[in-house]
Amino acid sequence: MKVTIAAKLVSILVEAGVKRVHGVVGDSLNGIVDEIRRNSNIEWIHYRHEEAAAFAAGAEAQLTGKLAVCAGSCGPGNLHLINGLYDCHRSSAPVLAIAAHIPSSEIGTGYFQETHPELLFRECSHYCEMIFSLNQVPRVPHIAMQHAIGMRGVAVIGLSGDVAMEEIEDTPLPYFLADMPLVRPSDEGLDKLADSIYKADKITLLCGSGCAGAHGELIALAKKIHSPMVHALRGKEHVEYENPYDVGMTGLIGFASGYHAMEESDLLIMLGTDFPYKDWYPSKSAIIQVDIRPERLGRRCRIDLGLVGDVAQTIKALLPLIEQKRDSSFLERCIARYQKSRAILDADAMEKSGGTIIHPEYLTKVINEKVAQNAIFTVDVGTPTVWAARYLKMTEGRRLIGSFSHGSMANAMPQAIGAQLEFPERQVIALCGDGGFAMLMGEILTIRQYNLPVKIVVFNNSSLGFVAMEMKVAGLPPFGTDLDNPDFALMAEVMGIVGIRVETPEEVAPAIEKALAYNGPVVINALVNPTELSMPPKVELSQARGFGVYMLKQILNGEGGEVWQTLDSNFLNR
């Protein structure tokens, strides 16, 4: 029996457990899209922009750990996928991208919409190949999926629309990789790790996204060696909850307690983290790194020992080799410092009676208190990520995703679409910056079209706030960061979506409650303090000097009102 390549490709996706394909239709995709229409076991999700489709697929893959798929038509269509695919790849999300191509007879002629997908996607994928012949199917799609799942990242296949309509024999499907191996370091490596732990008095664990599924093992290890546990941003959802050893996050948007727990250690053990900021690593500690990806060992900082292994399996094998530590004084000091840091941050999130300014810390705190214990949060890059990192409290059932490695704007809303499609019964909350929301604002129509009950909270400070703060720290007055926004709530209402405008602190809790109670999409336009500062856990002298220069320049330029508002809303009236 013969079938078209398009039909075979769709059947392969179904056999692999793919539930949907995210994308935008186009004539070069017609054969594939029509086969999806014919197949009741898979659906096509239509977006307004292919970048959003890639973000959504990435969210689905991150939340499930399973293969997700996006597609774009020839030329500009699949080119629009590329930023979202970069994010998927750097987030280790197993995503297959289908890049349709121009008619095969026109390749190499400079034809209308011609690009070279095999070159364009090379930097954001583990595998990127074109299908030029019917003899390549089903092998190439199978190899692509093996790469995406086995190597945890993006794989791309490109094919022309006419090639997709060629007929092939419907041969049996090849073996599909479903289970990953259990990997731990060698006995020799584990012995070295155990010996280093035996000799150290002050041990700190730095935990990243590679700690997913290892919560119990982490607690057991920390208990046995009396170790404080610091998490990187992508480790927060896997480490923070029900953890008496957690002392907060490190990095620019982290806690002072996390920074000091690392700096004052004599041994730092990095577990499943590729934390990229070298200035935040301890200056004198011995450092051991454990990661499933060998190429990551030692690429961020000097290490004394590098071990390849899954975090959970490594700890399981390590625990019998180490003795119970007796001295818990270092752990106790780190926990006391964390409690102090936490109290300071929590005080910043308290609203004074009669206040008129909505501080984003307070807004995030209320969201955290009102949403379900298994809610899914998607977070835009910039200040929403700062407030999420500091004020969203993870539980065993909650998830937190964002563009934490790629750092792209406009990720939160399309990622929320992917999350809500996969988990229709769970609360999905998108914490959006006003700049990020506006950048891919057309996807609010996708949410409306599928009536997805996503709750979008826009932190509207009429500014690219994080960029403005970076300019201030550099001693520069903000320029090119102002945003003249419409009323996003009113805009949503015109589109047929519930919109809620929030202008004062006392309106925050009722607005969140109303949004969560409504069975449908909601846009909350929250007018937050435009001059809010997100202070890092350690402040360099150059940063303080730069901020002082900025304030002096603004006063001399006649912008003293902005300086006063910054001081008043961040220090004098808190």
Coordinates of C-alpha atoms in Angstrom, one line a residue:
M1 CA 0.0 0.0 0.0
K2 CA 1.3 3.4 -0.9
V3 CA 0.8 6.7 1.0
T4 CA 2.1 10.2 0.6
I5 CA 5.2 11.3 2.5
A6 CA 2.9 13.8 4.2
A7 CA 0.6 11.1 5.4
K8 CA 3.6 8.9 6.5
L9 CA 5.1 11.8 8.5
V10 CA 1.8 12.5 10.3
S11 CA 1.4 8.8 11.1
I12 CA 5.0 8.8 12.5
L13 CA 4.1 11.8 14.8
V14 CA 1.0 10.0 16.0
E15 CA 2.9 6.8 16.8
A16 CA 5.4 8.9 18.7
G17 CA 2.6 10.3 20.9
V18 CA 2.5 13.8 19.5
K19 CA -0.9 15.3 20.2
R20 CA -0.7 18.5 18.2
V21 CA 1.3 20.6 15.8
H22 CA 1.8 24.3 16.5
G23 CA 2.1 26.5 13.4
V24 CA 0.8 28.8 10.7
V25 CA -0.5 27.3 7.5
G26 CA 0.9 28.0 4.0
D27 CA 0.7 26.4 0.6
S28 CA 4.0 24.6 1.0
L29 CA 2.5 23.0 4.2
N30 CA -0.8 22.1 2.6
G31 CA -0.1 18.4 2.2
I32 CA 0.9 18.0 5.8
V33 CA -1.8 20.2 7.3
D34 CA -4.5 18.3 5.3
E35 CA -3.2 15.0 6.6
I36 CA -3.5 16.4 10.1
R37 CA -7.1 17.4 9.3
R38 CA -7.8 13.8 8.3
N39 CA -6.3 12.2 11.4
S40 CA -8.4 12.3 14.5
N41 CA -5.5 11.5 16.8
I42 CA -3.6 14.8 16.2
E43 CA -4.7 18.4 15.9
W44 CA -3.4 21.6 14.2
I45 CA -3.1 24.7 16.4
H46 CA -3.2 27.9 14.4
Y47 CA -1.2 30.9 15.6
R48 CA -0.8 34.4 14.4
H49 CA 3.0 34.3 14.3
E50 CA 5.3 31.2 13.9
E51 CA 7.6 32.5 16.7
A52 CA 4.7 32.0 19.1
A53 CA 4.1 28.5 17.8
A54 CA 7.7 27.6 18.6
F55 CA 7.5 29.0 22.1
A56 CA 4.3 27.1 22.7
A57 CA 5.8 23.8 21.5
G58 CA 8.7 24.5 23.8
A59 CA 6.5 25.0 26.8
E60 CA 4.6 21.8 26.0
A61 CA 7.9 19.9 25.7
Q62 CA 9.4 21.3 28.9
L63 CA 6.2 20.6 31.0
T64 CA 5.8 17.0 29.7
G65 CA 9.4 15.9 28.8
K66 CA 7.9 14.5 25.6
L67 CA 8.3 15.4 22.0
A68 CA 6.4 18.5 20.8
V69 CA 6.1 19.7 17.2
C70 CA 5.9 23.1 15.4
A71 CA 5.8 23.9 11.7
G72 CA 6.3 26.8 9.3
S73 CA 5.7 27.3 5.6
C74 CA 8.5 28.0 3.2
G75 CA 10.8 31.1 3.5
P76 CA 9.5 33.7 5.9
G77 CA 7.1 31.2 7.5
N78 CA 9.7 28.9 8.9
L79 CA 12.2 31.7 9.4
H80 CA 9.8 33.1 11.9
L81 CA 10.2 30.0 14.0
I82 CA 13.9 30.6 14.7
N83 CA 13.8 32.7 17.8
G84 CA 11.4 30.4 19.6
L85 CA 13.5 27.4 18.5
Y86 CA 16.6 29.0 19.9
D87 CA 14.7 29.2 23.2
C88 CA 13.6 25.6 23.0
H89 CA 17.1 24.4 22.2
R90 CA 18.7 26.3 25.0
S91 CA 16.0 25.1 27.4
S92 CA 16.7 21.4 26.4
A93 CA 13.1 21.1 25.2
P94 CA 12.6 18.1 22.8
V95 CA 11.0 19.8 19.8
L96 CA 10.7 18.8 16.2
A97 CA 10.4 21.6 13.7
I98 CA 9.0 21.0 10.2
A99 CA 10.3 23.6 7.8
A100 CA 8.4 23.5 4.5
H101 CA 10.4 24.6 1.5
I102 CA 9.9 26.0 -2.0
P103 CA 9.2 23.7 -5.0
S104 CA 12.1 21.2 -5.3
S105 CA 12.6 22.1 -9.0
E106 CA 13.3 25.8 -8.0
I107 CA 15.8 25.2 -5.3
G108 CA 19.0 27.1 -6.1
T109 CA 17.5 29.5 -8.5
G110 CA 16.8 32.4 -6.2
Y111 CA 13.1 31.6 -6.3
F112 CA 10.4 33.5 -4.5
Q113 CA 10.7 33.0 -0.7
E114 CA 13.8 30.8 -1.2
T115 CA 16.0 30.4 1.9
H116 CA 18.3 27.6 3.0
P117 CA 16.7 25.9 6.0
E118 CA 19.5 23.4 6.4
L119 CA 21.8 26.4 7.1
L120 CA 19.4 28.7 9.0
F121 CA 18.5 26.2 11.7
R122 CA 21.9 24.6 12.2
E123 CA 22.8 26.8 15.2
C124 CA 19.6 26.1 17.1
S125 CA 19.3 22.3 16.6
H126 CA 21.0 19.0 17.2
Y127 CA 19.9 17.8 13.8
C128 CA 18.9 19.7 10.7
E129 CA 18.4 17.9 7.4
M130 CA 16.4 18.3 4.2
I131 CA 14.2 15.5 2.7
F132 CA 14.8 15.6 -1.1
S133 CA 13.8 12.1 -2.0
L134 CA 11.1 9.6 -1.1
N135 CA 13.9 7.2 -0.2
Q136 CA 14.7 9.3 2.9
V137 CA 11.4 8.6 4.6
P138 CA 10.7 7.3 7.2
R139 CA 14.4 7.2 8.2
V140 CA 15.1 11.0 8.3
P141 CA 12.0 11.9 10.4
H142 CA 12.9 9.0 12.7
I143 CA 16.5 10.1 13.2
A144 CA 15.3 13.7 13.8
M145 CA 13.0 12.6 16.6
Q146 CA 15.7 10.4 18.1
H147 CA 18.0 13.5 18.3
A148 CA 15.3 15.7 19.8
I149 CA 14.4 13.3 22.5
G150 CA 17.8 11.6 23.1
M151 CA 19.8 14.8 23.1
R152 CA 17.1 17.0 24.7
G153 CA 16.8 19.9 22.2
V154 CA 15.6 20.8 18.7
A155 CA 15.7 18.8 15.5
V156 CA 14.6 20.2 12.2
I157 CA 13.5 18.5 9.0
G158 CA 12.8 20.5 5.8
L159 CA 10.9 19.4 2.8
S160 CA 9.3 20.9 -0.3
G161 CA 5.6 20.9 -0.6
D162 CA 5.7 18.8 -3.8
V163 CA 8.1 16.3 -2.2
A164 CA 5.5 15.9 0.7
M165 CA 3.0 14.8 -1.9
E166 CA 5.2 12.0 -3.4
E167 CA 4.0 8.5 -2.7
I168 CA 6.0 5.8 -0.8
E169 CA 5.4 2.3 0.4
D170 CA 3.8 2.3 3.8
T171 CA 6.6 0.3 5.5
P172 CA 6.5 -0.5 9.2
L173 CA 7.6 2.3 11.6
P174 CA 11.2 2.0 12.8
Y175 CA 12.0 1.7 16.5
F176 CA 11.3 4.9 18.4
L177 CA 13.4 6.0 21.3
A178 CA 11.1 6.1 24.4
D179 CA 13.3 5.4 27.5
M180 CA 16.5 7.3 28.5
P181 CA 19.4 5.4 30.2
L182 CA 20.3 5.8 33.8
V183 CA 23.7 7.5 34.0
R184 CA 26.0 7.9 36.9
P185 CA 29.8 8.6 37.3
S186 CA 32.3 5.8 37.5
D187 CA 33.2 4.3 40.9
E188 CA 36.5 6.1 40.8
G189 CA 34.8 9.4 40.3
L190 CA 32.3 8.8 43.1
D191 CA 35.1 7.9 45.4
K192 CA 36.8 11.2 44.6
L193 CA 33.6 13.1 45.3
A194 CA 33.1 11.3 48.6
D195 CA 36.7 12.0 49.6
S196 CA 36.2 15.7 48.8
I197 CA 33.0 15.8 50.9
Y198 CA 34.8 14.0 53.8
K199 CA 37.6 16.6 53.9
A200 CA 35.4 19.7 53.6
D201 CA 33.7 21.4 56.5
K202 CA 31.5 24.0 54.7
I203 CA 29.7 22.4 51.7
T204 CA 27.2 24.2 49.6
L205 CA 25.0 22.7 46.8
L206 CA 24.2 24.8 43.7
C207 CA 21.2 23.2 42.0
G208 CA 19.9 23.7 38.5
S209 CA 17.3 22.4 36.1
G210 CA 19.2 19.1 36.0
C211 CA 17.8 18.4 39.5
A212 CA 14.3 17.7 38.1
G213 CA 13.0 14.6 39.6
A214 CA 15.8 14.5 42.3
H215 CA 14.1 16.4 45.1
G216 CA 14.2 13.5 47.6
E217 CA 17.8 12.6 46.8
L218 CA 18.8 16.3 47.3
I219 CA 17.2 16.4 50.7
A220 CA 18.8 13.2 51.7
L221 CA 22.3 14.5 50.7
A222 CA 21.9 17.9 52.3
K223 CA 20.7 16.2 55.5
K224 CA 23.7 13.9 55.6
I225 CA 26.4 16.6 55.0
H226 CA 24.6 19.6 56.6
S227 CA 24.7 21.5 53.4
P228 CA 22.8 24.7 52.5
M229 CA 21.2 24.4 49.1
V230 CA 21.3 27.3 46.6
H231 CA 19.3 27.2 43.4
A232 CA 19.8 28.8 40.0
L233 CA 16.7 30.3 38.4
R234 CA 15.9 27.1 36.3
G235 CA 16.4 25.0 39.4
K236 CA 13.8 26.9 41.5
E237 CA 10.8 24.8 40.6
H238 CA 12.6 21.6 41.3
V239 CA 14.4 22.5 44.5
E240 CA 12.7 25.2 46.5
Y241 CA 9.5 23.5 47.8
E242 CA 9.4 21.6 51.2
N243 CA 13.1 22.1 51.5
P244 CA 14.5 23.0 55.0
Y245 CA 18.0 23.4 53.4
D246 CA 17.0 25.9 50.8
V247 CA 18.8 29.3 51.2
G248 CA 17.5 31.0 48.1
M249 CA 18.7 31.8 44.7
T250 CA 22.0 33.3 43.6
G251 CA 22.9 35.7 40.7
L252 CA 21.8 39.2 39.8
I253 CA 18.2 38.6 40.7
G254 CA 18.9 36.3 43.6
F255 CA 19.2 36.6 47.4
A256 CA 22.1 37.8 49.5
S257 CA 21.9 34.6 51.4
G258 CA 22.4 32.5 48.3
Y259 CA 25.5 34.5 47.3
H260 CA 27.1 34.2 50.8
A261 CA 26.3 30.5 51.1
M262 CA 28.5 30.0 48.0
E263 CA 31.1 32.5 48.7
E264 CA 31.8 31.3 52.3
S265 CA 31.9 27.6 51.4
D266 CA 35.1 25.6 51.2
L267 CA 33.4 23.2 48.7
L268 CA 30.8 24.0 46.2
I269 CA 29.1 21.1 44.5
M270 CA 27.3 22.1 41.2
L271 CA 24.4 19.7 40.5
G272 CA 22.7 19.9 37.1
T273 CA 23.4 23.5 36.6
D274 CA 25.0 25.5 33.8
F275 CA 24.8 28.8 35.8
P276 CA 26.5 31.2 33.4
Y277 CA 27.6 34.2 35.5
K278 CA 31.3 33.7 36.4
D279 CA 31.4 36.7 38.8
W280 CA 28.9 35.0 41.1
Y281 CA 31.0 31.8 41.7
P282 CA 33.0 31.7 45.0
S283 CA 36.5 33.1 44.8
K284 CA 38.3 30.5 47.0
S285 CA 36.2 27.4 47.2
A286 CA 37.0 24.0 45.7
I287 CA 34.3 23.3 43.0
I288 CA 32.9 20.0 41.8
Q289 CA 30.4 19.8 39.0
V290 CA 28.0 17.0 38.2
D291 CA 26.1 17.2 34.9
I292 CA 24.6 14.8 32.4
R293 CA 26.1 16.8 29.5
P294 CA 29.9 16.4 29.5
E295 CA 30.5 19.4 27.4
R296 CA 29.2 21.6 30.2
L297 CA 31.8 20.6 32.7
G298 CA 34.1 23.5 33.6
R299 CA 32.9 25.8 30.9
R300 CA 31.6 28.5 33.4
C301 CA 34.2 28.4 36.1
R302 CA 37.3 26.6 37.3
I303 CA 36.4 23.2 38.6
D304 CA 38.5 20.7 40.6
L305 CA 36.5 17.7 39.6
G306 CA 34.0 17.1 36.8
L307 CA 31.6 14.1 36.8
V308 CA 29.1 13.0 34.1
G309 CA 25.9 11.7 35.5
D310 CA 22.2 12.2 36.2
V311 CA 21.8 14.1 39.5
A312 CA 19.4 11.6 41.1
Q313 CA 21.4 8.6 40.1
T314 CA 24.7 10.2 41.2
I315 CA 23.4 11.0 44.6
K316 CA 21.9 7.5 45.1
A317 CA 25.2 6.0 44.4
L318 CA 27.1 8.6 46.5
L319 CA 25.0 8.4 49.7
P320 CA 26.4 5.0 50.9
L321 CA 29.9 6.3 50.4
I322 CA 29.7 9.3 52.8
E323 CA 29.4 9.6 56.5
Q324 CA 27.0 11.7 58.5
K325 CA 28.5 15.1 59.2
R326 CA 28.2 16.3 62.8
D327 CA 28.9 20.0 62.6
S328 CA 25.9 21.9 61.3
S329 CA 27.1 25.4 62.3
F330 CA 27.7 26.5 58.7
L331 CA 24.2 25.3 57.6
E332 CA 22.6 27.1 60.6
R333 CA 24.4 30.4 59.7
C334 CA 23.3 30.2 56.1
I335 CA 19.7 29.4 57.1
A336 CA 19.7 32.4 59.6
R337 CA 21.0 34.7 56.8
Y338 CA 18.3 33.3 54.4
Q339 CA 15.6 34.0 56.9
K340 CA 16.9 37.6 57.3
S341 CA 17.0 38.0 53.5
R342 CA 13.5 36.5 53.1
A343 CA 12.1 38.8 55.8
I344 CA 13.5 41.9 54.0
L345 CA 12.0 40.8 50.7
D346 CA 8.7 40.0 52.3
A347 CA 8.6 43.4 53.9
D348 CA 9.0 45.0 50.5
A349 CA 5.9 43.1 49.3
M350 CA 3.7 44.5 52.1
E351 CA 1.3 47.3 51.1
K352 CA 0.8 50.1 53.5
S353 CA -2.7 51.1 54.3
G354 CA -3.8 54.0 52.1
G355 CA -1.0 53.5 49.6
T356 CA -1.7 54.5 46.0
I357 CA 1.2 52.8 44.1
I358 CA 1.0 49.2 43.1
H359 CA 4.4 47.7 43.8
P360 CA 5.1 44.7 41.6
E361 CA 6.4 42.7 44.6
Y362 CA 3.0 43.0 46.2
L363 CA 1.2 42.1 43.0
T364 CA 3.3 39.0 42.6
K365 CA 2.8 38.1 46.3
V366 CA -1.0 38.2 45.9
I367 CA -0.9 36.1 42.8
N368 CA 1.2 33.6 44.6
E369 CA -1.3 33.4 47.5
K370 CA -4.4 33.2 45.3
V371 CA -3.5 30.6 42.7
A372 CA -3.8 26.8 42.9
Q373 CA -1.1 24.6 44.3
N374 CA -0.6 23.0 40.9
A375 CA -0.6 26.2 38.9
I376 CA 1.7 26.7 35.9
F377 CA 3.5 30.1 35.7
T378 CA 5.0 31.4 32.5
V379 CA 7.1 34.5 33.0
D380 CA 8.4 37.2 30.6
V381 CA 12.1 38.2 30.6
G382 CA 12.9 41.3 32.6
T383 CA 11.3 42.5 35.8
P384 CA 8.5 39.9 35.8
T385 CA 11.3 37.3 36.1
V386 CA 12.8 39.2 39.0
W387 CA 9.5 39.3 40.9
A388 CA 8.6 35.7 40.0
A389 CA 12.0 34.5 41.3
R390 CA 11.6 36.3 44.6
Y391 CA 7.9 36.0 45.3
L392 CA 6.4 32.9 43.7
K393 CA 6.6 30.0 46.0
M394 CA 7.0 26.6 44.4
T395 CA 5.1 23.6 45.5
E396 CA 5.5 20.0 44.3
G397 CA 2.8 20.6 41.8
R398 CA 3.6 24.0 40.5
R399 CA 5.7 24.7 37.4
L400 CA 7.7 27.8 36.4
I401 CA 9.0 28.3 32.9
G402 CA 10.3 31.3 31.0
S403 CA 13.1 32.2 28.5
F404 CA 15.6 31.7 31.3
S405 CA 18.6 30.6 29.1
H406 CA 17.9 32.4 25.8
G407 CA 16.5 35.6 27.4
S408 CA 14.0 36.5 24.7
M409 CA 11.2 39.0 25.2
A410 CA 7.6 38.0 24.5
N411 CA 7.8 34.4 25.7
A412 CA 5.3 34.3 28.5
M413 CA 2.0 34.5 26.6
P414 CA 2.8 31.9 23.8
Q415 CA 4.3 29.6 26.4
A416 CA 1.0 29.9 28.4
I417 CA -0.9 28.8 25.3
G418 CA 1.3 25.6 25.0
A419 CA 0.8 24.9 28.7
Q420 CA -2.9 25.4 28.7
L421 CA -3.5 23.3 25.6
E422 CA -1.6 20.4 27.3
F423 CA -3.2 20.9 30.7
P424 CA -6.7 22.3 30.1
E425 CA -7.8 21.7 33.8
R426 CA -4.9 23.5 35.5
Q427 CA -4.5 27.2 36.1
V428 CA -2.0 28.8 33.8
I429 CA -0.8 32.3 34.7
A430 CA 1.3 34.4 32.3
L431 CA 3.2 37.1 34.1
C432 CA 3.9 39.5 31.2
G433 CA 5.9 42.7 30.9
D434 CA 4.1 45.4 29.0
G435 CA 6.9 45.3 26.4
G436 CA 6.8 41.5 26.0
F437 CA 3.0 41.4 25.9
A438 CA 2.9 44.0 23.1
M439 CA 5.6 42.3 21.0
L440 CA 3.5 39.2 20.3
M441 CA 0.2 40.7 21.2
G442 CA -1.6 39.1 18.3
E443 CA -1.5 35.8 20.1
I444 CA -4.3 37.1 22.4
L445 CA -6.4 36.3 19.3
T446 CA -5.2 32.7 19.4
I447 CA -6.2 32.5 23.0
R448 CA -9.6 33.9 22.1
Q449 CA -10.0 31.5 19.1
Y450 CA -9.4 28.4 21.3
N451 CA -11.1 29.9 24.4
L452 CA -8.1 29.0 26.5
P453 CA -8.6 30.0 30.2
V454 CA -5.2 31.6 30.4
K455 CA -4.9 34.4 32.9
I456 CA -2.6 37.2 31.6
V457 CA -1.3 39.6 34.1
V458 CA 0.5 42.6 32.5
F459 CA 3.0 44.4 34.7
N460 CA 2.4 47.7 33.1
N461 CA 5.1 50.2 34.0
S462 CA 5.0 51.9 30.6
S463 CA 8.6 51.1 30.2
L464 CA 11.1 48.4 29.2
G465 CA 11.9 48.5 32.9
F466 CA 14.8 46.1 33.2
V467 CA 16.6 47.8 30.3
A468 CA 16.0 51.2 31.9
M469 CA 17.5 50.0 35.1
E470 CA 20.6 48.7 33.3
M471 CA 21.0 52.1 31.8
K472 CA 20.7 53.7 35.2
V473 CA 23.3 51.4 36.7
A474 CA 25.6 52.3 33.8
G475 CA 25.2 56.0 34.7
L476 CA 23.0 56.7 31.8
P477 CA 19.5 58.3 31.7
P478 CA 17.0 55.9 30.3
F479 CA 16.5 56.5 26.5
G480 CA 14.3 54.6 24.1
T481 CA 12.6 52.6 26.9
D482 CA 9.3 54.5 27.3
L483 CA 6.2 52.8 26.2
D484 CA 2.9 54.7 25.4
N485 CA 0.6 51.8 26.1
P486 CA -3.1 51.5 25.4
D487 CA -5.5 50.3 28.1
F488 CA -4.8 46.6 27.7
A489 CA -7.9 45.7 29.6
L490 CA -10.2 47.8 27.4
M491 CA -8.4 46.3 24.4
A492 CA -9.2 42.8 25.6
E493 CA -12.8 43.7 26.2
V494 CA -13.2 44.9 22.6
M495 CA -11.8 41.5 21.5
G496 CA -14.4 39.7 23.5
I497 CA -12.0 38.8 26.4
V498 CA -12.6 39.8 30.0
G499 CA -10.3 42.7 30.8
I500 CA -9.6 44.1 34.3
R501 CA -7.8 47.4 34.9
V502 CA -6.0 47.6 38.3
E503 CA -4.8 51.0 39.4
T504 CA -4.5 50.8 43.2
P505 CA -3.3 48.2 45.8
E506 CA -6.7 47.5 47.2
E507 CA -7.9 46.5 43.7
V508 CA -5.3 43.8 43.3
A509 CA -6.7 40.9 45.4
P510 CA -10.3 41.3 44.1
A511 CA -9.0 41.4 40.5
I512 CA -6.9 38.3 40.9
E513 CA -9.9 36.5 42.5
K514 CA -12.3 37.5 39.8
A515 CA -9.9 36.4 37.1
L516 CA -9.3 33.0 38.7
A517 CA -13.0 32.4 39.2
Y518 CA -13.8 33.1 35.5
N519 CA -13.8 30.0 33.2
G520 CA -12.1 31.7 30.2
P521 CA -9.3 34.0 29.3
V522 CA -8.7 37.2 31.3
V523 CA -6.3 40.1 30.8
I524 CA -5.3 42.0 33.9
N525 CA -3.8 45.4 33.2
A526 CA -1.9 46.2 36.4
L527 CA -0.4 49.7 36.5
V528 CA 2.7 49.1 38.6
N529 CA 5.3 51.5 40.0
P530 CA 7.3 52.7 36.9
T531 CA 10.4 53.4 39.0
E532 CA 10.6 50.2 41.0
L533 CA 14.2 49.0 41.7
S534 CA 15.2 45.3 41.8
M535 CA 18.3 45.4 43.9
P536 CA 20.9 42.6 43.4
P537 CA 22.2 40.6 46.4
K538 CA 25.6 42.2 46.0
V539 CA 26.2 45.7 44.7
E540 CA 29.5 46.5 43.1
L541 CA 31.0 49.9 43.7
S542 CA 30.9 50.7 40.0
Q543 CA 27.1 50.0 40.0
A544 CA 26.5 52.3 42.9
R545 CA 28.7 54.9 41.3
G546 CA 26.8 54.6 38.0
F547 CA 23.4 54.9 39.7
G548 CA 24.6 58.0 41.5
V549 CA 25.8 59.5 38.2
Y550 CA 22.4 58.8 36.6
M551 CA 20.5 60.6 39.4
L552 CA 22.9 63.6 39.2
K553 CA 22.5 63.8 35.4
Q554 CA 18.7 63.6 35.7
I555 CA 18.6 66.4 38.2
L556 CA 20.9 68.6 36.1
N557 CA 18.7 67.8 33.1
G558 CA 15.6 69.0 34.9
E559 CA 14.3 65.5 35.6
G560 CA 14.5 65.7 39.3
G561 CA 10.9 64.5 39.6
E562 CA 11.8 61.0 38.3
V563 CA 14.7 60.9 40.8
W564 CA 12.4 61.8 43.7
Q565 CA 9.8 59.3 42.6
T566 CA 12.5 56.6 42.5
L567 CA 13.6 57.5 46.0
D568 CA 10.2 57.9 47.4
S569 CA 8.7 54.7 46.1
N570 CA 11.7 52.5 46.8
F571 CA 13.1 53.8 50.1
L572 CA 11.2 56.7 51.8
N573 CA 7.7 55.3 51.6
R574 CA 8.2 51.6 52.1

